[in-house]
Amino acid sequence: MSANLSAILYLVSGVLFILALRGLSSPETSRQGNLFGIIGMVIAVTVTFLSVGNFSSGFIYVLIFLAVGGSLGAFIAYRIPMTAMPELVAGFHSLVGLAAVFVAISAFINPSAFNLGTPGNIKLASLIEMAIGAAVGAITFSGSVIAFLKLQGIMSGAPITFKGQHLLNALLLILIVILTIYLCSTQSSNLFWILIAISFLIGFLIIIPIGGADMPVVISMLNSYSGWAAAGIGFTLENTALIITGALVGSSGAILSYIMCKGMNRSFFNVILGGFGATDQTSGSQNKEQRPVKSGNADDAAFLMKNASSVIIVPGYGMAVAQAQHALREMVDTLKKNDIKVSYAIHPVAGRMPGHMNVLLAEANVPYDEVFELEEINNDFANADVAFVIGANDVTNPVAKTDPQSPIYGMPVLDVEKCKSVLFVKRSLSPGYAGIDNDLFYKENTLMLFADAKKMTEDITKNL
């Protein structure tokens, strides 16, 4: 395939990737955006294969690994439950970072295969690019592995901190810059391997102090890292499609991280420095024993909803764990048959990844025009009869507006407590990811429904 035709097709794939991002920005066009992304990737991969030109005997191994990896990815994506989508995203981010590291290693060991020079005499610009790509890729890999372990529950979701942690991270980052400079002047293979090893370590150290409440930001941040790693390697390989794709992923991930931080009223650096949720959880448990709560059952909930004119649903990660989105949709359909107005209120950081609740509701075929973001619906709580909170916790905690000592103080939350009645579905009074007690549990207008979210929702529907 000629260079001009390859460039044109790469440009077409880049345009399709941009259209994919545009489509994915709205639930109504998300399926179309996903299709654009698939077509763009098929074009990019096909052009890359055809541009090689020299199909040597070793090329068959590339096809074999492509088939194995593609089949495995398709199988995982098909079998994965929606509740585990954040873990899947974190896992795939780690693979993108690791791929960038492997390509950088290949280019450093055998630069002539990439037209970058010879060992010990690699082009300066290419050496800088592969060093940056390898470092960012290694940070993405180890950071994503820690995020996966935290999300999967294999590792504690609480922040892991130690004295001098931030100073150590700063020194390691400075060391990475120094190593890159010396690598460019000496082209020493030992320095290259040390650079990669330290980058793996810094990725680990950056993520362990970040608590579970910040996981949506972590996911989007690692998404951005994986994009920049791919873009850096794209410059090394002089591959236009990789540069465009990496830049799109990197910039969109960075923008999404900013949006998530804004949704929590926190700075990006505040999240990276970690510690959100590092509170004394024992004090919260003591307070719960001393404060009375009102609890009810499905009969009580159904009675309140029957006599309501408007109901606002507030979904959270508890709904995802119980896989209650379909049962919730059935309950809402029953309410609407009784001429009760129903809306869904989505907090920007509800769940464990950006858009987590929107994806789950879309899976249950919830109409898009019934789903509203925090800014659009927060004023409606004061006029609503019932708020049905299903598994959400920190995003409904009014202490964020009243207690300057709280770790979530200043974070915009849903004004659920302003409703006439609040139905809160939860297994227990345990705290959320931030590790603090929720004052909403003890409000006069709150009725706690202690049960599995799916079972409780189904029981309410029967009573309705």
Coordinates of C-alpha atoms in Angstrom, one line a residue:
M1 CA 0.0 0.0 0.0
S2 CA 1.4 3.4 -1.0
A3 CA 2.3 6.0 1.7
N4 CA -0.2 8.5 0.4
L5 CA -3.1 6.0 0.5
S6 CA -2.0 4.9 4.0
A7 CA -2.0 8.6 5.2
I8 CA -5.4 9.2 3.8
L9 CA -6.9 6.1 5.4
Y10 CA -5.2 6.9 8.7
L11 CA -6.8 10.3 8.5
V12 CA -10.2 8.7 7.8
S13 CA -9.8 6.5 10.9
G14 CA -8.8 9.6 12.9
V15 CA -12.0 11.4 11.8
L16 CA -14.0 8.3 12.8
F17 CA -12.4 8.3 16.2
I18 CA -13.4 11.9 16.7
L19 CA -17.0 11.1 15.6
A20 CA -16.9 8.2 18.1
L21 CA -16.1 10.5 21.0
R22 CA -18.7 12.9 19.8
G23 CA -21.3 10.1 19.7
L24 CA -20.3 8.7 23.1
S25 CA -20.9 12.1 24.7
S26 CA -24.7 11.5 24.7
P27 CA -26.7 8.4 25.6
E28 CA -28.9 8.9 22.5
T29 CA -25.9 8.7 20.1
S30 CA -23.7 6.3 22.1
R31 CA -24.4 3.3 20.0
Q32 CA -23.6 5.2 16.8
G33 CA -20.4 6.5 18.4
N34 CA -19.4 3.0 19.3
L35 CA -19.9 1.9 15.8
F36 CA -17.8 4.7 14.4
G37 CA -15.0 3.7 16.8
I38 CA -15.1 0.1 15.7
I39 CA -15.0 1.0 12.0
G40 CA -12.1 3.4 12.6
M41 CA -10.1 0.8 14.5
V42 CA -10.7 -1.8 11.8
I43 CA -9.4 0.6 9.1
A44 CA -6.4 1.6 11.2
V45 CA -5.4 -2.1 12.0
T46 CA -5.9 -3.1 8.3
V47 CA -3.9 -0.3 6.9
T48 CA -1.1 -1.0 9.4
F49 CA -0.9 -4.6 8.3
L50 CA -1.0 -3.8 4.6
S51 CA 1.7 -1.1 5.0
V52 CA 4.2 -3.6 6.3
G53 CA 4.7 -4.9 2.8
N54 CA 7.2 -7.6 3.7
F55 CA 5.2 -10.6 5.0
S56 CA 8.0 -12.7 6.4
S57 CA 7.7 -16.1 8.0
G58 CA 7.6 -14.5 11.4
F59 CA 4.5 -12.5 10.4
I60 CA 2.3 -15.6 11.0
Y61 CA 3.1 -15.3 14.8
V62 CA 1.7 -11.7 14.7
L63 CA -1.5 -13.1 13.2
I64 CA -1.7 -15.9 15.8
F65 CA -1.2 -13.6 18.7
L66 CA -3.7 -11.1 17.2
A67 CA -6.3 -13.9 16.9
V68 CA -5.6 -15.2 20.5
G69 CA -5.7 -11.7 22.0
G70 CA -8.8 -10.6 20.0
S71 CA -10.7 -13.8 20.9
L72 CA -9.8 -13.5 24.6
G73 CA -10.8 -9.8 24.7
A74 CA -14.1 -10.6 22.9
F75 CA -14.8 -13.5 25.3
I76 CA -14.1 -11.3 28.4
A77 CA -16.2 -8.4 27.1
Y78 CA -19.1 -10.8 26.3
R79 CA -19.0 -12.5 29.7
I80 CA -18.3 -9.6 32.0
P81 CA -21.2 -8.4 34.1
M82 CA -22.0 -4.6 34.0
T83 CA -21.1 -4.4 37.7
A84 CA -17.5 -5.4 36.9
M85 CA -17.1 -2.9 34.1
P86 CA -14.8 -0.6 36.1
E87 CA -12.5 -3.5 36.8
L88 CA -12.5 -4.4 33.1
V89 CA -11.6 -0.8 32.1
A90 CA -8.8 -0.7 34.7
G91 CA -7.5 -4.1 33.4
F92 CA -7.5 -3.0 29.8
H93 CA -5.8 0.3 30.6
S94 CA -3.0 -1.8 32.2
L95 CA -2.6 -3.8 28.9
V96 CA -2.3 -0.6 26.9
G97 CA 0.4 0.7 29.2
L98 CA 2.3 -2.6 29.0
A99 CA 2.0 -2.7 25.2
A100 CA 3.7 0.8 25.1
V101 CA 6.5 -0.5 27.3
F102 CA 7.1 -3.6 25.1
V103 CA 7.2 -1.5 21.9
A104 CA 9.6 0.9 23.5
I105 CA 11.8 -2.0 24.6
S106 CA 11.7 -3.5 21.1
A107 CA 12.7 -0.1 19.6
F108 CA 15.5 0.4 22.0
I109 CA 17.0 -3.1 21.5
N110 CA 16.6 -3.2 17.7
P111 CA 16.3 0.4 16.5
S112 CA 17.2 -0.4 12.9
A113 CA 14.0 -2.4 12.5
F114 CA 12.1 0.9 13.1
N115 CA 14.5 3.0 11.1
L116 CA 15.6 4.8 14.3
G117 CA 19.4 4.2 13.9
T118 CA 21.6 1.5 15.4
P119 CA 22.1 0.3 19.0
G120 CA 24.0 3.1 20.8
N121 CA 23.4 5.5 18.0
I122 CA 19.6 6.0 18.1
K123 CA 18.1 9.3 16.9
L124 CA 17.8 11.8 19.8
A125 CA 14.2 12.7 19.2
S126 CA 13.2 9.0 18.9
L127 CA 15.1 8.2 22.1
I128 CA 13.2 10.9 24.0
E129 CA 9.9 9.7 22.6
M130 CA 10.5 6.1 23.5
A131 CA 11.8 7.0 27.0
I132 CA 8.6 9.1 27.7
G133 CA 6.4 6.4 26.1
A134 CA 8.0 3.6 28.2
A135 CA 7.8 5.7 31.4
V136 CA 4.2 6.7 31.0
G137 CA 3.3 3.2 29.9
A138 CA 4.9 1.6 33.0
I139 CA 3.2 4.1 35.3
T140 CA -0.1 3.3 33.6
F141 CA 0.4 -0.5 33.9
S142 CA 1.3 -0.6 37.6
G143 CA -1.3 2.1 38.5
S144 CA -4.0 0.3 36.6
V145 CA -3.1 -3.0 38.3
I146 CA -3.5 -1.4 41.7
A147 CA -6.8 0.2 40.6
F148 CA -8.0 -3.2 39.5
L149 CA -7.1 -4.9 42.8
K150 CA -8.9 -2.1 44.7
L151 CA -12.0 -2.3 42.6
Q152 CA -12.1 -6.1 42.7
G153 CA -11.8 -6.1 46.5
I154 CA -8.5 -8.1 46.4
M155 CA -6.8 -5.1 47.9
S156 CA -8.3 -2.7 50.5
G157 CA -10.1 0.3 48.9
A158 CA -9.0 2.5 51.8
P159 CA -6.1 4.9 51.2
I160 CA -2.7 3.4 52.0
T161 CA -0.4 6.1 53.2
F162 CA 3.0 6.4 55.0
K163 CA 5.2 9.1 56.3
G164 CA 7.2 10.9 53.6
Q165 CA 5.1 9.4 50.8
H166 CA 4.7 12.6 48.8
L167 CA 8.4 13.5 49.1
L168 CA 9.3 10.0 47.9
N169 CA 7.0 10.3 44.9
A170 CA 8.5 13.8 44.0
L171 CA 12.1 12.4 44.3
L172 CA 11.2 9.5 42.0
L173 CA 9.6 11.8 39.4
I174 CA 12.7 14.0 39.5
L175 CA 14.9 10.9 39.1
I176 CA 12.9 9.8 36.1
V177 CA 13.6 13.1 34.4
I178 CA 17.3 12.9 35.3
L179 CA 17.6 9.3 34.0
T180 CA 15.9 10.4 30.7
I181 CA 18.5 13.2 30.3
Y182 CA 21.4 10.8 31.0
L183 CA 19.9 8.1 28.8
C184 CA 19.8 10.5 25.8
S185 CA 23.4 11.4 26.3
T186 CA 24.8 8.0 27.0
Q187 CA 22.2 5.6 25.4
S188 CA 23.1 3.1 28.2
S189 CA 20.9 0.1 28.3
N190 CA 21.2 -0.1 32.1
L191 CA 19.8 3.4 32.5
F192 CA 16.9 2.4 30.2
W193 CA 16.0 -0.6 32.3
I194 CA 16.3 1.4 35.6
L195 CA 14.0 4.1 34.1
I196 CA 11.3 1.5 33.4
A197 CA 11.7 -0.1 36.8
I198 CA 11.3 3.2 38.6
S199 CA 8.3 4.1 36.4
F200 CA 6.6 0.8 37.5
L201 CA 7.3 1.8 41.1
I202 CA 6.0 5.3 40.8
G203 CA 2.7 4.1 39.2
F204 CA 2.2 1.8 42.2
L205 CA 3.0 4.6 44.7
I206 CA 0.7 7.1 43.0
I207 CA -2.4 4.9 43.2
I208 CA -2.2 3.2 46.6
P209 CA -3.0 6.4 48.6
I210 CA -6.1 7.1 46.6
G211 CA -9.3 5.9 48.3
G212 CA -12.3 4.2 46.8
A213 CA -14.3 7.4 46.7
D214 CA -11.9 8.8 44.1
M215 CA -12.0 5.7 41.8
P216 CA -14.0 7.5 39.0
V217 CA -11.3 10.0 38.8
V218 CA -8.6 7.4 38.9
I219 CA -10.2 5.5 36.0
S220 CA -10.4 8.5 33.8
M221 CA -6.9 9.6 34.8
L222 CA -5.4 6.2 33.9
N223 CA -7.4 6.4 30.6
S224 CA -5.6 9.6 29.9
Y225 CA -2.2 8.1 30.8
S226 CA -2.7 5.2 28.5
G227 CA -3.5 7.6 25.6
W228 CA -0.3 9.7 26.1
A229 CA 1.7 6.5 26.3
A230 CA 0.3 5.3 23.0
A231 CA 0.9 8.8 21.4
G232 CA 4.5 8.7 22.6
I233 CA 5.1 5.3 21.0
G234 CA 3.2 6.5 17.9
F235 CA 5.9 9.2 17.4
T236 CA 8.6 6.6 17.9
L237 CA 7.0 4.4 15.2
E238 CA 6.1 7.3 13.1
N239 CA 2.5 5.9 13.0
T240 CA -0.1 8.6 12.3
A241 CA -3.0 6.6 13.5
L242 CA -1.4 5.8 16.8
I243 CA -0.5 9.4 17.4
I244 CA -4.0 10.6 16.6
T245 CA -5.7 7.9 18.7
G246 CA -3.3 8.4 21.6
A247 CA -3.8 12.1 21.6
L248 CA -7.6 11.8 21.5
V249 CA -7.7 9.3 24.4
G250 CA -5.1 11.3 26.4
S251 CA -6.9 14.6 26.0
S252 CA -10.4 13.2 26.5
G253 CA -9.3 11.3 29.6
A254 CA -7.7 14.5 31.0
I255 CA -10.9 16.5 30.3
L256 CA -13.0 13.8 31.9
S257 CA -10.7 13.8 35.0
Y258 CA -11.2 17.5 35.2
I259 CA -15.0 17.1 35.0
M260 CA -14.9 14.4 37.7
C261 CA -12.8 16.6 40.0
K262 CA -15.2 19.5 39.4
G263 CA -18.1 17.2 40.3
M264 CA -16.4 16.6 43.7
N265 CA -15.3 20.2 44.0
R266 CA -11.7 19.1 44.3
S267 CA -8.5 19.9 42.4
F268 CA -6.9 17.3 40.3
F269 CA -3.7 17.4 42.3
N270 CA -5.7 17.0 45.5
V271 CA -6.9 13.7 44.1
I272 CA -3.5 12.6 43.0
L273 CA -2.0 13.3 46.4
G274 CA -4.6 10.9 47.7
G275 CA -6.0 10.4 51.2
F276 CA -9.7 10.9 50.4
G277 CA -11.6 8.7 52.9
A278 CA -8.7 8.4 55.3
T279 CA -10.9 9.1 58.3
D280 CA -11.4 7.4 61.6
Q281 CA -14.2 5.0 60.7
T282 CA -14.5 3.7 64.3
S283 CA -16.0 7.0 65.4
G284 CA -18.7 6.7 62.7
S285 CA -19.6 3.2 63.9
Q286 CA -20.0 4.5 67.5
N287 CA -22.3 7.3 66.4
K288 CA -24.5 4.9 64.6
E289 CA -25.2 2.9 67.7
Q290 CA -26.3 6.0 69.6
R291 CA -28.5 7.6 66.9
P292 CA -31.9 6.2 66.2
V293 CA -33.1 5.3 62.6
K294 CA -36.5 4.5 61.2
S295 CA -36.7 1.3 59.3
G296 CA -39.5 0.0 57.1
N297 CA -40.4 -2.7 54.6
A298 CA -41.7 -3.1 51.1
D299 CA -45.3 -2.4 52.2
D300 CA -44.3 0.9 53.8
A301 CA -42.4 2.0 50.7
A302 CA -45.2 1.0 48.3
F303 CA -47.7 2.9 50.4
L304 CA -45.6 6.1 50.3
M305 CA -45.1 5.8 46.5
K306 CA -48.7 5.1 45.8
N307 CA -49.7 8.3 47.4
A308 CA -46.9 10.3 45.7
S309 CA -47.3 12.5 42.6
S310 CA -43.6 12.6 41.9
V311 CA -40.7 10.2 42.7
I312 CA -36.9 10.8 42.1
I313 CA -34.7 7.7 41.8
V314 CA -31.1 8.0 43.0
P315 CA -29.0 5.0 41.9
G316 CA -25.6 4.2 43.3
Y317 CA -23.1 1.4 43.3
G318 CA -25.3 -0.7 45.6
M319 CA -27.8 -1.0 42.7
A320 CA -24.9 -2.2 40.4
V321 CA -23.8 -4.8 42.9
A322 CA -27.3 -6.2 43.3
Q323 CA -27.9 -5.9 39.6
A324 CA -31.2 -4.3 40.4
Q325 CA -31.5 -2.0 37.3
H326 CA -34.0 -4.2 35.6
A327 CA -36.1 -4.7 38.7
L328 CA -35.9 -0.9 39.2
R329 CA -37.2 -0.3 35.6
E330 CA -40.2 -2.6 36.3
M331 CA -41.0 -0.7 39.5
V332 CA -40.8 2.6 37.7
D333 CA -43.1 1.3 34.9
T334 CA -45.6 0.3 37.5
L335 CA -45.4 3.8 39.1
K336 CA -45.9 5.5 35.7
K337 CA -49.0 3.4 35.1
N338 CA -50.5 5.1 38.2
D339 CA -49.7 8.5 36.7
I340 CA -46.8 9.1 39.0
K341 CA -44.0 11.3 37.6
V342 CA -40.6 9.5 37.8
S343 CA -37.1 10.9 37.2
Y344 CA -33.6 9.6 37.7
A345 CA -30.9 11.7 39.4
I346 CA -27.3 10.9 38.5
H347 CA -24.3 12.2 40.4
P348 CA -21.1 12.7 38.3
V349 CA -19.2 10.3 40.5
A350 CA -21.9 7.8 41.4
G351 CA -20.5 4.2 41.0
R352 CA -16.9 3.4 40.3
M353 CA -16.3 4.9 36.9
P354 CA -17.5 7.9 34.9
G355 CA -21.0 7.2 33.5
H356 CA -21.4 3.9 35.4
M357 CA -25.0 4.6 36.4
N358 CA -25.9 5.8 32.9
V359 CA -24.6 2.6 31.4
L360 CA -26.6 0.4 33.8
L361 CA -29.8 2.3 33.3
A362 CA -29.3 2.2 29.5
E363 CA -28.9 -1.6 29.8
A364 CA -32.3 -1.7 31.4
N365 CA -33.7 0.5 28.6
V366 CA -34.5 3.4 30.8
P367 CA -35.7 6.3 28.6
Y368 CA -32.9 8.9 28.2
D369 CA -35.2 11.8 28.8
E370 CA -35.9 10.6 32.3
V371 CA -32.3 10.7 33.4
F372 CA -30.9 13.9 34.7
E373 CA -27.5 15.1 35.9
L374 CA -27.0 16.7 39.3
E375 CA -27.1 20.3 38.1
E376 CA -30.4 19.6 36.1
I377 CA -32.4 18.0 38.9
N378 CA -31.0 19.1 42.3
N379 CA -33.6 21.9 42.6
D380 CA -36.4 19.4 42.0
F381 CA -35.9 17.5 45.3
A382 CA -37.6 20.2 47.3
N383 CA -40.8 19.7 45.3
A384 CA -40.7 15.9 45.0
D385 CA -42.8 13.7 47.3
V386 CA -40.4 10.7 47.4
A387 CA -36.7 10.1 46.8
F388 CA -35.9 6.5 46.3
V389 CA -32.1 6.1 47.0
I390 CA -30.9 2.7 45.9
G391 CA -27.4 2.0 46.9
A392 CA -26.0 5.5 46.8
N393 CA -24.2 6.8 49.8
D394 CA -21.5 9.5 49.8
V395 CA -23.2 11.4 46.9
T396 CA -26.3 11.9 49.1
N397 CA -24.6 12.8 52.4
P398 CA -25.7 16.2 53.6
V399 CA -22.6 16.5 55.8
A400 CA -20.7 17.6 52.7
K401 CA -22.6 20.9 53.0
T402 CA -22.4 21.3 56.8
D403 CA -19.2 19.9 58.3
P404 CA -15.9 21.7 57.3
Q405 CA -14.0 18.8 59.0
S406 CA -15.5 16.2 56.7
P407 CA -13.3 14.8 54.0
I408 CA -16.1 15.3 51.5
Y409 CA -16.9 18.9 52.6
G410 CA -17.5 21.1 49.6
M411 CA -18.4 18.2 47.3
P412 CA -21.7 18.9 45.5
V413 CA -24.2 16.3 46.6
L414 CA -27.8 15.5 45.6
D415 CA -30.2 17.4 47.9
V416 CA -32.1 14.2 48.7
E417 CA -32.9 15.3 52.3
K418 CA -35.2 18.1 50.9
C419 CA -37.8 15.6 49.7
K420 CA -40.9 15.0 51.7
S421 CA -40.0 11.4 52.2
V422 CA -36.8 9.5 51.6
L423 CA -36.6 5.8 51.0
F424 CA -33.1 4.5 51.4
V425 CA -32.3 1.0 50.3
K426 CA -29.2 -0.4 51.9
R427 CA -28.0 -3.6 53.4
S428 CA -26.7 -1.9 56.6
L429 CA -25.6 1.4 58.1
S430 CA -22.1 0.9 56.9
P431 CA -20.2 4.0 55.6
G432 CA -19.6 4.6 51.9
Y433 CA -16.2 4.8 50.1
A434 CA -15.2 8.0 52.0
G435 CA -15.5 6.0 55.2
I436 CA -17.8 8.4 57.0
D437 CA -21.3 8.0 58.4
N438 CA -24.2 9.4 56.3
D439 CA -26.4 11.9 58.2
L440 CA -29.2 11.2 55.8
F441 CA -29.9 7.8 57.5
Y442 CA -31.0 9.6 60.7
K443 CA -33.3 12.4 59.2
E444 CA -36.9 12.5 60.3
N445 CA -38.1 12.1 56.8
T446 CA -35.9 9.1 56.0
L447 CA -37.1 5.5 56.1
M448 CA -34.3 2.9 55.8
L449 CA -35.1 -0.3 53.8
F450 CA -32.5 -2.8 55.0
A451 CA -32.3 -5.5 52.3
D452 CA -30.7 -6.5 49.0
A453 CA -31.5 -3.8 46.5
K454 CA -32.9 -6.1 43.9
K455 CA -35.1 -8.1 46.3
M456 CA -36.5 -5.0 48.0
T457 CA -37.3 -3.4 44.6
E458 CA -39.1 -6.5 43.4
D459 CA -41.1 -6.7 46.7
I460 CA -42.1 -3.1 46.3
T461 CA -43.3 -3.7 42.8
K462 CA -45.4 -6.6 44.0
N463 CA -47.0 -4.4 46.7
L464 CA -47.6 -1.7 44.1

